[in-house]
Amino acid sequence: MALITHKKNLFYAQLTRHLFFHNHLSSTELSELTGKSIPVTTQGLNELIKKGKVFESGFAESTGGRKPLLYSLTEGSLLIVSVAMDQLITKIALINEKNEIVGEIEKHNLKLADNPSSIAELIKILKNFVSRINKPDKVVGIGIGMPGFVDSLKGVNYSFLQTENGTLVEALENELHLPVFIENDSSLIALAELRWGAAYGRKNVMVINIGWGVGLGIISKGELFKGHDGFAGEFSHISLFDNQKLCSCGKYGCLETETSLVVIAQKAIKKMTEGELTVLKNLSENRIEEGARKILKAAKEGDKFSIEVISESAYHIGRGISILIHLLNPELVIISGIGSLAGKVWIAPVQIAINEHCIPKMAEHTEIKISKLGEEAALIGAAALVMEHFEEININLKKIEKVLIN
Amino acid sequence: MALITHKKNLFYAQLTRHLFFHNHLSSTELSELTGKSIPVTTQGLNELIKKGKVFESGFAESTGGRKPLLYSLTEGSLLIVSVAMDQLITKIALINEKNEIVGEIEKHNLKLADNPSSIAELIKILKNFVSRINKPDKVVGIGIGMPGFVDSLKGVNYSFLQTENGTLVEALENELHLPVFIENDSSLIALAELRWGAAYGRKNVMVINIGWGVGLGIISKGELFKGHDGFAGEFSHISLFDNQKLCSCGKYGCLETETSLVVIAQKAIKKMTEGELTVLKNLSENRIEEGARKILKAAKEGDKFSIEVISESAYHIGRGISILIHLLNPELVIISGIGSLAGKVWIAPVQIAINEHCIPKMAEHTEIKISKLGEEAALIGAAALVMEHFEEININLKKIEKVLIN
DNA sequence: CAAACTTTTTAAATTTTTTAAAAAGACTTT
DNA sequence: AAAGTCTTTTTAAAAAATTTAAAAAGTTTG
């Protein structure tokens, strides 16, 4: 009897997950997505309606026959704590069942590198955030995106936030009493694009995360691809250049030595001191992040100087993308991450590099697009991460004190 | 009634496919592989025994309980025509239900490039081969591996064997009256490694096909990965070098300009004319293939000169493999293709390149192995290609005149 | 404007899976 | 060394899911 309920709960969780990612679905669509028959699906939906988790949200347009009845998640039925970390700043947001950010995005200073108390600080910030949530019983989990070599299955980050005993996820779950999921930041941006962005419904996509480094999230067969240890998509440090520039990783010629927002800002400063004309003002080596954002904004608004600086980097990234196209033959490459705030200026130089370095047949059906998710991609991806594991949350009842669906 | 039989046939085909790839399996193992329950699986097996397609082939060793009864395909129940093409030579073999080559491997001269009658020649060779098979009614299909940009789903090769109307597969099936499947040669070698070689049971493997170019077959999530158009794994022409050597593809600095059996043979000839010592004799620019084979054999037998020439190329391939490791984080890289005949001499220089160009953490769990399949890999892969599609063969009864299982 | 065509929804029949029990073999303990 | 315990496979009965067919609800076309 316990097992039957358990199995049913798993199916309910599956329905809930699909409704989260699609907002509203008909019973036929849900039947196809879950692989269950229509009678079983309808029965499951009726149970969820009885529990108040789901409601009938209207009719879809007919495609030539009877209008299908649509189902959606009940308002306020589900909350997710989304966390997006970079080397210096940690952002936190509360996300609801419609994938909307509820309230304000909080920003905290939290240094990841060489910081023995980073885990303690993170726990403190999260405990405080969770304590202020109005309906804490609706929170299904915490999703965290972070830089570094993250093994999300094991729940470990090999670059930062290292624990003495047990995994990082265990350390967080023990303190926060909520299911916690971690993932590499670029992978989460790719997940955000897959579920809510330009990669929606696509099978084979490369998502380039242009930030302080250059990240890559790989969508293969319609799913995030992570490789054997969970580290797939290391793009910053493939050796592409013969430039003798020492990289932070200790090698020479990495992609990162020629392209990243840091490189772009540094180049701009150098050119400005050489007297080139631009609308940019007050760029400083000490405030590289601020400078980079100014350049992205100026490029978006048409500043020739900024566009040229970005174009140089874009061409180099294009060389890297050419390799991706040869190896993985994607249907789509998305320029995402903070760099995407500059808009379409990235596309032309990337396309030129592809034309020069790809066999035409290989690149024939590969589109290049700029992300429309903006800076919130990482937070949205962290929420998606939690919902990807929604069935798992409902199996591992150990993980949480309450049964989510009962 | 017809539909029921149809669906049953599909299940029988699935059982047959799994038995082909595993030689002998217990009902429990087959139940897990097919995703059907044990009662249904046992019932299906008993039907196949009744039809004479399957027999009880003994008991497996116990793992702590009752010995499981094993099932195997009946001897002589199934034949596959395997074809392995390169730019100049086409090999054909007949393969049985145990994945054994029956009779002789036939070799035919068939030029692929700039040959308008290539398809006609191929059809003639295949018709002749099929006409000489003792039990033609047991042949389930023809699998063909060939160089070029092959879209195996559409049944088209965009580089060679181009048809005027209809696809290549249609052209062949219309003449040969058997189901035909085509695939890129490197992909087929990867498939052979996955089903019968060093990649058996692995999920995430890169198979390097060292031949007249350098090919790549990608195993991802335990399956052959082909990308959006079917062209994934183009490894020869990623631009890696700053060498100003013009490649056959029209670009500069491709991997192929520094490594392939052709480059190795040419380098050896150049060094020999410069007076370096070796056991090698009579190498000629006009017989590059023969020369390359001599070098591989000599290297295997310890000739210092040959090992050095190969090592240089191996290091360059290692640079390419470093990029694969960064991007796809494989658990295993297999050196396969004709080049693997030289044996383990490839490993050390590849490993050195990985040490120099990979972030240690990325390559930590990546093994490098030499293929043990030898030259027959391509033929074995072509047979595997047919059997991968065995259910499909049994659905598309249009494709063949007879019902395979009845 | 009614007939023909689509598609969703509901209901009954069949099939499949699940569950439990029995059978067969291997390991452990006295 | 033998009996009992533990695994695992196999068989048989109960439960659940899918398949199939029919009905209901809309659209489109002649």
mmCIF file with all atom_site columns, C-alpha atoms (C1' of nucleotides) in Angstrom, chain B residues 7 27-28 38-39 42 63-66 68-69, chain D residues 6-13 18-21:
data_model
loop_
_atom_site.group_PDB
_atom_site.id
_atom_site.type_symbol
_atom_site.label_atom_id
_atom_site.label_alt_id
_atom_site.label_comp_id
_atom_site.label_asym_id
_atom_site.label_entity_id
_atom_site.label_seq_id
_atom_site.pdbx_PDB_ins_code
_atom_site.Cartn_x
_atom_site.Cartn_y
_atom_site.Cartn_z
_atom_site.occupancy
_atom_site.B_iso_or_equiv
_atom_site.pdbx_formal_charge
_atom_site.auth_seq_id
_atom_site.auth_comp_id
_atom_site.auth_asym_id
_atom_site.auth_atom_id
_atom_site.pdbx_PDB_model_num
ATOM 1  C CA    . LYS B 1 7  ? 3.503   -5.745  -32.640 1.00 0.00 ? 7  LYS B CA    1
ATOM 2  C CA    . SER B 1 27 ? 15.393  -14.198 -19.593 1.00 0.00 ? 27 SER B CA    1
ATOM 3  C CA    . THR B 1 28 ? 16.022  -11.756 -16.740 1.00 0.00 ? 28 THR B CA    1
ATOM 4  C CA    . ILE B 1 38 ? 9.806   -11.463 -17.327 1.00 0.00 ? 38 ILE B CA    1
ATOM 5  C CA    . PRO B 1 39 ? 6.546   -13.332 -18.164 1.00 0.00 ? 39 PRO B CA    1
ATOM 6  C CA    . THR B 1 42 ? 9.767   -15.764 -21.483 1.00 0.00 ? 42 THR B CA    1
ATOM 7  C CA    . THR B 1 63 ? 25.950  -15.426 -8.961  1.00 0.00 ? 63 THR B CA    1
ATOM 8  C CA    . GLY B 1 64 ? 24.741  -16.819 -5.662  1.00 0.00 ? 64 GLY B CA    1
ATOM 9  C CA    . GLY B 1 65 ? 21.439  -18.445 -6.588  1.00 0.00 ? 65 GLY B CA    1
ATOM 10 C CA    . ARG B 1 66 ? 19.787  -20.649 -9.170  1.00 0.00 ? 66 ARG B CA    1
ATOM 11 C CA    . PRO B 1 68 ? 19.935  -18.845 -15.165 1.00 0.00 ? 68 PRO B CA    1
ATOM 12 C CA    . LEU B 1 69 ? 18.967  -20.582 -18.409 1.00 0.00 ? 69 LEU B CA    1
ATOM 13 C "C1'" . DC  D 2 6  ? 20.111  -16.788 1.522   1.00 0.00 ? 6  DC  D "C1'" 1
ATOM 14 C "C1'" . DT  D 2 7  ? 19.925  -15.631 -3.638  1.00 0.00 ? 7  DT  D "C1'" 1
ATOM 15 C "C1'" . DT  D 2 8  ? 18.155  -15.841 -7.827  1.00 0.00 ? 8  DT  D "C1'" 1
ATOM 16 C "C1'" . DT  D 2 9  ? 15.234  -17.727 -11.401 1.00 0.00 ? 9  DT  D "C1'" 1
ATOM 17 C "C1'" . DT  D 2 10 ? 10.902  -19.473 -12.739 1.00 0.00 ? 10 DT  D "C1'" 1
ATOM 18 C "C1'" . DT  D 2 11 ? 5.955   -20.022 -12.532 1.00 0.00 ? 11 DT  D "C1'" 1
ATOM 19 C "C1'" . DA  D 2 12 ? 1.276   -18.639 -11.428 1.00 0.00 ? 12 DA  D "C1'" 1
ATOM 20 C "C1'" . DA  D 2 13 ? -2.486  -15.410 -9.791  1.00 0.00 ? 13 DA  D "C1'" 1
ATOM 21 C "C1'" . DT  D 2 18 ? -2.768  0.290   -22.253 1.00 0.00 ? 18 DT  D "C1'" 1
ATOM 22 C "C1'" . DT  D 2 19 ? -5.347  -0.456  -26.322 1.00 0.00 ? 19 DT  D "C1'" 1
ATOM 23 C "C1'" . DT  D 2 20 ? -9.364  -0.197  -28.859 1.00 0.00 ? 20 DT  D "C1'" 1
ATOM 24 C "C1'" . DA  D 2 21 ? -13.711 1.438   -29.952 1.00 0.00 ? 21 DA  D "C1'" 1
#
